[in-house]
Amino acid sequence: MTIRAGRQSGFRILLESLAARQETPVAAMLQLTARCNLRCQHCYQVERRKRELTTAQWFSTLDELHDAGVLFLTLSGGEPLLRPDFFDICRRARELRFALQLKTNALLIDRRAADRLASLALLDVQMSLYSTQSKVHDSITGLRGSHRRLMSAARMLVRRNVKVSMMTPIMVVNVGEIDDLVSLADREGFDWSMDPHLNVCEDGGCTPLSLRTSDEQLEEIFSNPKLVDARAVRRLARERRPADRVCNAGRVSCCITAEGEVMPCPLLQVSFGNVLNRPFARIWTSSRKRARIDALTWNDLPGCRDCNLMPWCVRCHGAALIEDGDMKGPSRIACSAAAARRRAVTRKRASRG
Amino acid sequence: MSRGKKKISADSRVSQHPDIASRTIDDQEVVVVPATRKLQILNEVATRIWELCDGRSVGDITDAIVEEFDVKPSVARRDALELVEDMHERGMVVIE
Ligand code: SF4
């Protein structure tokens, strides 16, 4: 998630209206595998050893998503390129005219893979860049040389006119190099965004909370005009109403896990059903859990509806559930971010006199 | 990414660009051009013209539109040509 509030809002509203018209999502993230060849310190995913969908099962899932009107697919993992049938799945998705995005750690992208990716007309290839310094980046991924390999793959793709979108989760180890990361992305021709909220692990147990930025650092981030459009943040805060839905999970987009579970998003660990048991469209339209999550407004969140930080809050049901045990309760990580966001914007106004 | 103006006539053959992504949502065609990352939502007539971009000529597309919609041939010819030119500039179609 980028915190450049307001930049994407026109596009988001368009997608919301499309999803409302067909009553099924327009975007889906497919976690093609839960396996990964990196062990990033901060990763929220737990490597599962359950049976993954086969090629044929992914093909029929793609057919069902196509028939349900899904247009945008993000192919993700784990590391999706670990699947030997990765390019078969991509080709099938392109035959069905999906708009494709790929999330990868780039370790398996050599020249040949770059050529094949370039032939898929991807919207972009998304990678995580933890630092401009290889030592810092490699210490996060746990693999020496991962920074060099990431940069080399990204450059190969840029040379083949593939859009590369770098995302940096902001942590204590890289909070001081935001300007350097922005310059590097500019120089190399990458898109760049950041996420100031380091998420907890899916099982709630393994997040290195020590990597999370402090409240003061968060405030610095939200005060940086290169990163945050303060005017847009203020406008969104003014427009926020208690009757607004909290997020798009379960409406505009969804996530399908490597085992076929249909979930609202990768973080919110609630399954609406499995594509191996029922067709996707039936799962979507008949799941009561989905309808309840879709309908959630700020008014339905007991600890949040009267909170004076609510207009500044970017709250995630998934993070609230994993970290604080209640999907509808306050989320500590969102609370600190909302307070920092409000302080940053208030400070800006005060300093302008 | 604009393809620039290309001389298009009634004999030009038009096909949907192989790179595009698209879906029919609520009877309207939603088209994404990956090169520009732009999304277009086509109205009813544009959706029909888009469907007809299967390698046939602009003239044949115009004939089909006149047949299916209550529109004068001269108006259909002008509108179809303009629309195909516009789709070409947006990277949605290829012209032979
Ligand atoms: S998550 Fe925290 S900051 Fe956000 S509305 Fe709830 S209590 Fe307030």
Short mmCIF file of C-alpha atoms and ligand atoms in Angstrom, two decimals:
data_model
loop_
_atom_site.label_atom_id
_atom_site.label_comp_id
_atom_site.label_asym_id
_atom_site.label_seq_id
_atom_site.Cartn_x
_atom_site.Cartn_y
_atom_site.Cartn_z
CA MET A 1 0.00 0.00 0.00
CA THR A 2 1.29 3.42 -0.83
CA ILE A 3 0.56 6.30 1.48
CA ARG A 4 0.39 8.79 -1.36
CA ALA A 5 -3.21 9.36 -0.42
CA GLY A 6 -5.49 10.62 -3.13
CA ARG A 7 -3.32 9.67 -6.12
CA GLN A 8 -5.14 6.44 -6.85
CA SER A 9 -8.55 7.44 -5.59
CA GLY A 10 -10.12 8.06 -9.04
CA PHE A 11 -9.07 4.62 -10.22
CA ARG A 12 -10.22 3.04 -6.97
CA ILE A 13 -13.66 4.63 -7.26
CA LEU A 14 -13.93 3.33 -10.82
CA LEU A 15 -13.10 -0.22 -9.69
CA GLU A 16 -15.59 0.05 -6.83
CA SER A 17 -18.34 1.05 -9.25
CA LEU A 18 -17.48 -1.82 -11.62
CA ALA A 19 -17.50 -4.34 -8.76
CA ALA A 20 -20.85 -2.97 -7.55
CA ARG A 21 -22.35 -3.36 -11.03
CA GLN A 22 -21.47 -7.02 -11.35
CA GLU A 23 -21.64 -7.92 -7.63
CA THR A 24 -18.39 -9.86 -7.92
CA PRO A 25 -14.85 -8.53 -7.49
CA VAL A 26 -12.88 -7.01 -10.37
CA ALA A 27 -9.47 -7.92 -8.92
CA ALA A 28 -7.99 -11.04 -7.39
CA MET A 29 -4.65 -11.94 -5.90
CA LEU A 30 -3.64 -15.53 -6.61
CA GLN A 31 -1.12 -16.96 -4.18
CA LEU A 32 0.13 -19.59 -6.61
CA THR A 33 2.32 -21.19 -3.96
CA ALA A 34 3.01 -20.77 -0.26
CA ARG A 35 6.64 -21.79 -0.78
CA CYS A 36 9.38 -19.18 -0.90
CA ASN A 37 13.11 -19.22 -1.55
CA LEU A 38 13.76 -16.33 0.83
CA ARG A 39 13.27 -16.03 4.59
CA CYS A 40 12.64 -12.33 5.02
CA GLN A 41 12.68 -11.29 8.66
CA HIS A 42 9.47 -9.30 8.50
CA CYS A 43 7.41 -11.56 6.18
CA TYR A 44 3.77 -11.96 7.30
CA GLN A 45 3.28 -15.26 5.48
CA VAL A 46 3.70 -18.66 7.06
CA GLU A 47 5.16 -21.30 4.75
CA ARG A 48 2.51 -24.02 4.61
CA ARG A 49 3.09 -27.53 3.46
CA LYS A 50 -0.46 -28.27 2.34
CA ARG A 51 -1.28 -29.46 -1.15
CA GLU A 52 -1.25 -26.65 -3.70
CA LEU A 53 -3.75 -26.41 -6.54
CA THR A 54 -2.53 -28.26 -9.62
CA THR A 55 -2.09 -26.64 -13.02
CA ALA A 56 -5.49 -27.95 -14.15
CA GLN A 57 -7.13 -26.65 -10.97
CA TRP A 58 -5.62 -23.19 -11.48
CA PHE A 59 -6.79 -23.27 -15.11
CA SER A 60 -10.37 -23.98 -14.12
CA THR A 61 -10.15 -21.33 -11.37
CA LEU A 62 -9.02 -18.84 -14.02
CA ASP A 63 -12.03 -19.80 -16.16
CA GLU A 64 -14.34 -19.23 -13.21
CA LEU A 65 -12.76 -15.87 -12.36
CA HIS A 66 -13.09 -14.84 -15.99
CA ASP A 67 -16.77 -15.80 -16.06
CA ALA A 68 -17.35 -13.92 -12.80
CA GLY A 69 -16.00 -10.73 -14.42
CA VAL A 70 -12.64 -10.51 -12.64
CA LEU A 71 -10.31 -8.40 -14.80
CA PHE A 72 -7.16 -7.74 -12.74
CA LEU A 73 -5.00 -10.56 -11.41
CA THR A 74 -1.96 -10.25 -9.18
CA LEU A 75 0.13 -13.42 -9.30
CA SER A 76 1.84 -13.81 -5.98
CA GLY A 77 3.11 -16.37 -3.52
CA GLY A 78 5.27 -17.31 -1.64
CA GLU A 79 7.44 -16.91 -4.69
CA PRO A 80 5.24 -17.65 -7.74
CA LEU A 81 8.15 -18.38 -10.07
CA LEU A 82 8.98 -21.44 -7.98
CA ARG A 83 6.10 -23.20 -9.73
CA PRO A 84 7.38 -25.04 -12.81
CA ASP A 85 4.03 -24.26 -14.49
CA PHE A 86 4.22 -20.53 -13.70
CA PHE A 87 4.45 -19.44 -17.34
CA ASP A 88 1.70 -21.88 -18.38
CA ILE A 89 -0.61 -20.25 -15.84
CA CYS A 90 0.42 -16.78 -17.07
CA ARG A 91 -0.20 -17.69 -20.69
CA ARG A 92 -3.60 -19.14 -19.86
CA ALA A 93 -4.47 -15.97 -17.93
CA ARG A 94 -3.46 -13.80 -20.88
CA GLU A 95 -5.52 -15.95 -23.28
CA LEU A 96 -8.46 -15.14 -21.03
CA ARG A 97 -7.52 -11.48 -21.28
CA PHE A 98 -6.76 -10.80 -17.64
CA ALA A 99 -4.70 -7.70 -16.83
CA LEU A 100 -1.72 -9.22 -15.03
CA GLN A 101 0.54 -8.00 -12.26
CA LEU A 102 3.31 -10.06 -10.74
CA LYS A 103 4.74 -9.95 -7.22
CA THR A 104 8.14 -11.61 -7.06
CA ASN A 105 11.41 -11.55 -5.16
CA ALA A 106 13.16 -11.72 -8.58
CA LEU A 107 15.65 -14.43 -7.58
CA LEU A 108 14.56 -16.67 -10.47
CA ILE A 109 14.48 -13.96 -13.13
CA ASP A 110 17.32 -14.54 -15.57
CA ARG A 111 17.48 -13.30 -19.18
CA ARG A 112 15.20 -16.01 -20.47
CA ALA A 113 12.60 -15.43 -17.76
CA ALA A 114 12.82 -11.67 -18.39
CA ASP A 115 12.11 -12.27 -22.10
CA ARG A 116 9.15 -14.45 -21.26
CA LEU A 117 7.80 -11.93 -18.76
CA ALA A 118 8.18 -9.16 -21.35
CA SER A 119 6.02 -11.15 -23.77
CA LEU A 120 3.10 -11.26 -21.31
CA ALA A 121 2.09 -7.57 -21.49
CA LEU A 122 2.15 -7.30 -17.69
CA LEU A 123 0.86 -4.13 -16.05
CA ASP A 124 3.88 -4.27 -13.79
CA VAL A 125 6.26 -6.48 -11.86
CA GLN A 126 6.26 -5.66 -8.16
CA MET A 127 9.32 -6.30 -6.02
CA SER A 128 10.36 -5.42 -2.49
CA LEU A 129 13.45 -3.26 -2.11
CA TYR A 130 14.54 -2.98 1.51
CA SER A 131 17.50 -0.67 1.12
CA THR A 132 19.84 1.04 -1.32
CA GLN A 133 22.66 -0.78 0.49
CA SER A 134 23.11 -4.43 -0.32
CA LYS A 135 24.28 -5.23 3.21
CA VAL A 136 21.06 -3.92 4.75
CA HIS A 137 18.81 -5.45 2.09
CA ASP A 138 20.51 -8.84 2.36
CA SER A 139 20.27 -8.78 6.15
CA ILE A 140 16.48 -8.50 5.82
CA THR A 141 16.13 -11.25 3.20
CA GLY A 142 18.67 -13.49 4.89
CA LEU A 143 20.40 -14.16 1.57
CA ARG A 144 23.73 -12.72 0.52
CA GLY A 145 23.59 -11.39 -3.02
CA SER A 146 19.79 -10.96 -3.03
CA HIS A 147 20.09 -7.17 -3.51
CA ARG A 148 22.41 -7.58 -6.48
CA ARG A 149 20.12 -10.18 -8.03
CA LEU A 150 17.03 -8.04 -7.44
CA MET A 151 18.63 -5.00 -9.07
CA SER A 152 19.93 -7.01 -11.99
CA ALA A 153 16.49 -8.58 -12.66
CA ALA A 154 14.76 -5.23 -12.32
CA ARG A 155 17.16 -3.62 -14.81
CA MET A 156 16.68 -6.47 -17.29
CA LEU A 157 12.93 -5.92 -17.12
CA VAL A 158 13.19 -2.13 -17.51
CA ARG A 159 15.37 -2.67 -20.59
CA ARG A 160 12.56 -4.82 -22.00
CA ASN A 161 9.99 -2.08 -21.32
CA VAL A 162 8.40 -3.92 -18.41
CA LYS A 163 7.22 -1.56 -15.67
CA VAL A 164 8.96 -2.35 -12.38
CA SER A 165 7.25 -1.20 -9.18
CA MET A 166 9.48 -1.28 -6.13
CA MET A 167 7.83 -1.31 -2.74
CA THR A 168 9.69 -0.60 0.46
CA PRO A 169 8.23 -1.59 3.81
CA ILE A 170 9.61 1.07 6.10
CA MET A 171 11.51 -0.35 9.07
CA VAL A 172 13.97 0.98 11.61
CA VAL A 173 16.83 -0.20 9.40
CA ASN A 174 15.80 1.84 6.34
CA VAL A 175 13.76 4.75 7.65
CA GLY A 176 16.81 6.99 7.26
CA GLU A 177 17.26 6.30 3.56
CA ILE A 178 13.88 7.22 2.12
CA ASP A 179 15.32 10.08 0.02
CA ASP A 180 18.03 7.75 -1.32
CA LEU A 181 15.42 5.14 -2.25
CA VAL A 182 13.36 7.76 -4.10
CA SER A 183 16.47 8.92 -6.03
CA LEU A 184 17.50 5.36 -6.85
CA ALA A 185 14.03 4.58 -8.23
CA ASP A 186 14.10 7.80 -10.30
CA ARG A 187 17.52 6.99 -11.69
CA GLU A 188 16.68 3.40 -12.57
CA GLY A 189 13.21 4.09 -14.01
CA PHE A 190 11.29 2.18 -11.32
CA ASP A 191 8.00 3.18 -9.76
CA TRP A 192 8.42 3.39 -6.01
CA SER A 193 6.02 3.26 -3.11
CA MET A 194 6.32 2.44 0.55
CA ASP A 195 4.36 0.90 3.35
CA PRO A 196 4.93 2.37 6.78
CA HIS A 197 2.94 -0.42 8.48
CA LEU A 198 4.98 -3.53 9.02
CA ASN A 199 2.41 -6.29 9.28
CA VAL A 200 2.28 -9.05 11.80
CA CYS A 201 2.81 -12.64 10.77
CA GLU A 202 -0.26 -14.64 9.63
CA ASP A 203 -0.02 -16.86 12.70
CA GLY A 204 0.46 -13.86 14.99
CA GLY A 205 3.68 -15.20 16.38
CA CYS A 206 6.75 -14.36 14.40
CA THR A 207 6.80 -10.67 13.61
CA PRO A 208 10.01 -9.00 14.58
CA LEU A 209 8.27 -6.04 16.17
CA SER A 210 11.73 -4.63 16.78
CA LEU A 211 11.85 -3.74 13.06
CA ARG A 212 8.81 -1.48 13.30
CA THR A 213 9.36 2.25 13.19
CA SER A 214 8.71 4.30 16.31
CA ASP A 215 5.80 6.74 16.59
CA GLU A 216 8.22 9.64 16.06
CA GLN A 217 9.62 8.04 12.92
CA LEU A 218 6.10 7.43 11.62
CA GLU A 219 5.34 11.10 12.18
CA GLU A 220 8.46 12.05 10.22
CA ILE A 221 7.32 9.83 7.34
CA PHE A 222 3.84 11.35 7.27
CA SER A 223 5.40 14.84 7.32
CA ASN A 224 7.53 14.19 4.25
CA PRO A 225 5.89 16.02 1.31
CA LYS A 226 7.66 13.74 -1.18
CA LEU A 227 5.73 10.82 0.29
CA VAL A 228 2.47 12.17 1.57
CA ASP A 229 0.11 14.59 -0.08
CA ALA A 230 -1.01 16.32 3.13
CA ARG A 231 -3.86 18.09 1.39
CA ALA A 232 -5.28 14.80 0.11
CA VAL A 233 -4.91 13.24 3.57
CA ARG A 234 -6.81 16.17 5.09
CA ARG A 235 -9.52 15.92 2.43
CA LEU A 236 -9.95 12.20 3.05
CA ALA A 237 -10.15 12.86 6.79
CA ARG A 238 -12.81 15.52 6.26
CA GLU A 239 -14.83 13.22 4.01
CA ARG A 240 -14.70 10.17 6.33
CA ARG A 241 -18.13 9.31 7.77
CA PRO A 242 -18.99 6.67 10.41
CA ALA A 243 -21.34 5.04 7.88
CA ASP A 244 -18.50 4.55 5.35
CA ARG A 245 -17.28 1.03 4.70
CA VAL A 246 -13.91 0.42 6.28
CA CYS A 247 -12.14 -1.28 3.38
CA ASN A 248 -12.63 -2.99 0.04
CA ALA A 249 -11.93 -6.49 1.34
CA GLY A 250 -14.66 -8.85 0.24
CA ARG A 251 -16.10 -6.51 -2.37
CA VAL A 252 -13.74 -5.09 -5.00
CA SER A 253 -10.98 -7.62 -4.61
CA CYS A 254 -10.23 -11.01 -3.15
CA CYS A 255 -7.40 -13.45 -2.59
CA ILE A 256 -7.18 -17.13 -3.47
CA THR A 257 -4.59 -19.09 -1.53
CA ALA A 258 -2.30 -21.79 -2.90
CA GLU A 259 -4.73 -24.38 -1.52
CA GLY A 260 -7.78 -22.75 -3.14
CA GLU A 261 -9.30 -20.92 -0.18
CA VAL A 262 -11.16 -17.77 -1.21
CA MET A 263 -10.40 -14.97 1.23
CA PRO A 264 -11.16 -11.24 1.30
CA CYS A 265 -7.47 -10.31 1.16
CA PRO A 266 -4.08 -11.88 1.91
CA LEU A 267 -4.05 -10.59 5.49
CA LEU A 268 -7.58 -11.30 6.66
CA GLN A 269 -7.50 -15.01 7.43
CA VAL A 270 -11.18 -15.76 6.87
CA SER A 271 -12.15 -18.33 4.24
CA PHE A 272 -15.41 -17.96 2.29
CA GLY A 273 -15.01 -21.42 0.74
CA ASN A 274 -12.64 -23.44 -1.42
CA VAL A 275 -12.64 -23.42 -5.23
CA LEU A 276 -12.09 -27.19 -5.15
CA ASN A 277 -15.52 -27.63 -3.57
CA ARG A 278 -17.66 -24.94 -5.22
CA PRO A 279 -17.39 -22.59 -8.19
CA PHE A 280 -15.92 -19.18 -7.37
CA ALA A 281 -19.05 -17.19 -8.24
CA ARG A 282 -21.21 -19.38 -5.97
CA ILE A 283 -18.74 -18.99 -3.10
CA TRP A 284 -18.77 -15.22 -3.59
CA THR A 285 -22.50 -14.71 -3.83
CA SER A 286 -23.58 -17.20 -1.17
CA SER A 287 -21.01 -16.69 1.60
CA ARG A 288 -22.61 -15.05 4.64
CA LYS A 289 -19.17 -14.32 6.06
CA ARG A 290 -18.33 -12.40 2.90
CA ALA A 291 -21.55 -10.39 3.07
CA ARG A 292 -20.87 -9.49 6.70
CA ILE A 293 -17.30 -8.35 5.99
CA ASP A 294 -18.41 -6.44 2.89
CA ALA A 295 -21.03 -4.56 4.90
CA LEU A 296 -18.74 -3.51 7.77
CA THR A 297 -18.77 0.24 8.37
CA TRP A 298 -16.95 2.24 11.03
CA ASN A 299 -20.25 2.23 12.94
CA ASP A 300 -19.92 -1.55 13.31
CA LEU A 301 -16.55 -1.31 15.07
CA PRO A 302 -17.30 -0.76 18.76
CA GLY A 303 -13.87 0.55 19.79
CA CYS A 304 -13.47 2.69 16.70
CA ARG A 305 -16.78 4.36 15.93
CA ASP A 306 -16.37 7.06 18.58
CA CYS A 307 -12.63 7.34 18.29
CA ASN A 308 -11.44 10.86 17.53
CA LEU A 309 -8.63 9.44 15.37
CA MET A 310 -11.10 7.62 13.12
CA PRO A 311 -10.90 10.20 10.28
CA TRP A 312 -7.11 9.68 10.15
CA CYS A 313 -7.17 5.93 10.46
CA VAL A 314 -6.18 3.43 7.75
CA ARG A 315 -7.31 0.36 9.57
CA CYS A 316 -6.94 -3.23 8.39
CA HIS A 317 -9.38 -5.90 9.64
CA GLY A 318 -6.68 -8.52 9.05
CA ALA A 319 -4.05 -6.78 11.16
CA ALA A 320 -6.62 -6.18 13.92
CA LEU A 321 -7.54 -9.87 13.92
CA ILE A 322 -4.01 -11.27 13.88
CA GLU A 323 -2.31 -8.79 16.16
CA ASP A 324 -5.09 -7.80 18.54
CA GLY A 325 -7.40 -10.81 18.33
CA ASP A 326 -10.56 -9.04 17.17
CA MET A 327 -11.38 -8.19 13.57
CA LYS A 328 -13.77 -5.49 14.74
CA GLY A 329 -11.64 -4.08 17.51
CA PRO A 330 -9.05 -1.31 17.57
CA SER A 331 -5.82 -2.18 15.83
CA ARG A 332 -2.70 -1.06 17.67
CA ILE A 333 -0.69 -0.57 14.51
CA ALA A 334 -3.46 1.55 12.95
CA CYS A 335 -3.86 3.55 16.17
CA SER A 336 -0.20 4.62 16.24
CA ALA A 337 -0.24 5.42 12.52
CA ALA A 338 -3.47 7.45 12.80
CA ALA A 339 -2.08 9.47 15.70
CA ALA A 340 1.17 10.10 13.82
CA ARG A 341 -0.70 11.06 10.66
CA ARG A 342 -2.86 13.58 12.52
CA ARG A 343 0.13 15.04 14.38
CA ALA A 344 2.08 15.36 11.11
CA VAL A 345 -0.70 17.20 9.33
CA THR A 346 -1.48 19.41 12.32
CA ARG A 347 2.20 20.27 12.67
CA LYS A 348 2.31 21.20 9.00
CA ARG A 349 -0.60 23.59 9.43
CA ALA A 350 0.91 25.14 12.57
CA SER A 351 4.31 25.62 10.95
CA ARG A 352 2.66 27.33 7.98
CA GLY A 353 1.36 29.81 10.53
CA MET B 1 1.59 5.69 -25.22
CA SER B 2 0.06 7.21 -28.30
CA ARG B 3 0.37 5.32 -31.58
CA GLY B 4 0.05 8.65 -33.44
CA LYS B 5 -2.29 9.40 -36.29
CA LYS B 6 -2.43 6.77 -38.98
CA LYS B 7 -4.40 7.16 -42.18
CA ILE B 8 -7.37 4.90 -41.77
CA SER B 9 -9.88 4.29 -44.55
CA ALA B 10 -12.97 2.15 -45.14
CA ASP B 11 -10.66 -0.58 -46.48
CA SER B 12 -8.38 -0.66 -43.42
CA ARG B 13 -8.61 -3.90 -41.49
CA VAL B 14 -8.91 -3.60 -37.73
CA SER B 15 -8.10 -6.11 -34.98
CA GLN B 16 -8.03 -5.83 -31.21
CA HIS B 17 -4.48 -5.35 -29.95
CA PRO B 18 -3.13 -8.70 -28.68
CA ASP B 19 -1.73 -7.07 -25.52
CA ILE B 20 -4.98 -5.63 -24.20
CA ALA B 21 -6.92 -6.99 -21.25
CA SER B 22 -10.69 -6.75 -21.30
CA ARG B 23 -13.88 -7.90 -19.67
CA THR B 24 -17.58 -7.40 -20.30
CA ILE B 25 -19.09 -5.92 -17.17
CA ASP B 26 -22.80 -5.17 -17.09
CA ASP B 27 -22.97 -5.28 -20.94
CA GLN B 28 -20.17 -2.75 -21.33
CA GLU B 29 -16.67 -3.56 -22.42
CA VAL B 30 -13.92 -2.56 -20.00
CA VAL B 31 -10.55 -2.43 -21.74
CA VAL B 32 -7.10 -2.08 -20.15
CA VAL B 33 -4.07 -1.14 -22.28
CA PRO B 34 -1.04 -2.54 -20.40
CA ALA B 35 1.47 -0.26 -22.14
CA THR B 36 -0.25 2.87 -20.80
CA ARG B 37 -1.92 1.24 -17.79
CA LYS B 38 -5.11 3.10 -18.81
CA LEU B 39 -8.61 1.74 -18.46
CA GLN B 40 -11.45 2.58 -20.86
CA ILE B 41 -15.13 1.86 -20.37
CA LEU B 42 -16.89 1.69 -23.73
CA ASN B 43 -20.51 2.73 -24.28
CA GLU B 44 -23.00 0.52 -26.11
CA VAL B 45 -22.07 1.48 -29.68
CA ALA B 46 -18.33 1.55 -28.94
CA THR B 47 -18.65 -1.87 -27.31
CA ARG B 48 -20.27 -3.25 -30.47
CA ILE B 49 -17.62 -1.67 -32.72
CA TRP B 50 -14.94 -3.11 -30.44
CA GLU B 51 -16.47 -6.58 -30.76
CA LEU B 52 -16.42 -6.20 -34.54
CA CYS B 53 -12.67 -5.41 -34.57
CA ASP B 54 -11.80 -8.98 -35.54
CA GLY B 55 -9.80 -8.35 -38.69
CA ARG B 56 -12.69 -7.06 -40.79
CA SER B 57 -12.56 -3.70 -42.58
CA VAL B 58 -13.86 -0.39 -41.23
CA GLY B 59 -16.39 -0.48 -44.11
CA ASP B 60 -17.73 -3.84 -42.94
CA ILE B 61 -17.90 -2.59 -39.36
CA THR B 62 -19.91 0.43 -40.55
CA ASP B 63 -22.35 -1.80 -42.45
CA ALA B 64 -22.93 -3.90 -39.34
CA ILE B 65 -23.56 -0.79 -37.23
CA VAL B 66 -26.07 0.60 -39.75
CA GLU B 67 -27.82 -2.76 -39.69
CA GLU B 68 -28.01 -3.00 -35.91
CA PHE B 69 -28.56 0.59 -34.78
CA ASP B 70 -30.97 3.27 -35.92
CA VAL B 71 -28.36 5.47 -37.58
CA LYS B 72 -27.82 7.05 -41.04
CA PRO B 73 -25.02 5.38 -43.08
CA SER B 74 -23.11 8.68 -43.48
CA VAL B 75 -23.18 9.29 -39.71
CA ALA B 76 -22.23 5.67 -38.96
CA ARG B 77 -19.29 5.88 -41.40
CA ARG B 78 -17.96 9.07 -39.82
CA ASP B 79 -18.46 7.88 -36.23
CA ALA B 80 -16.98 4.41 -36.84
CA LEU B 81 -13.92 5.91 -38.51
CA GLU B 82 -13.40 8.41 -35.70
CA LEU B 83 -13.81 5.73 -33.07
CA VAL B 84 -11.38 3.33 -34.74
CA GLU B 85 -8.83 6.16 -35.07
CA ASP B 86 -9.29 6.96 -31.40
CA MET B 87 -8.92 3.30 -30.37
CA HIS B 88 -5.78 3.09 -32.48
CA GLU B 89 -4.27 6.16 -30.82
CA ARG B 90 -5.01 4.63 -27.41
CA GLY B 91 -3.25 1.39 -28.36
CA MET B 92 -6.44 -0.68 -28.28
CA VAL B 93 -6.41 -1.87 -31.90
CA VAL B 94 -3.96 -2.68 -34.69
CA ILE B 95 -4.59 -1.60 -38.27
CA GLU B 96 -3.54 -3.44 -41.41
S1 SF4 C 1 -8.08 1.42 14.90
FE1 SF4 C 1 -7.45 2.77 16.58
S2 SF4 C 1 -7.19 4.81 15.62
FE2 SF4 C 1 -8.32 3.54 14.18
S3 SF4 C 1 -10.45 4.10 14.63
FE3 SF4 C 1 -9.99 2.20 15.79
S4 SF4 C 1 -9.34 2.94 17.82
FE4 SF4 C 1 -9.26 4.71 16.43
#
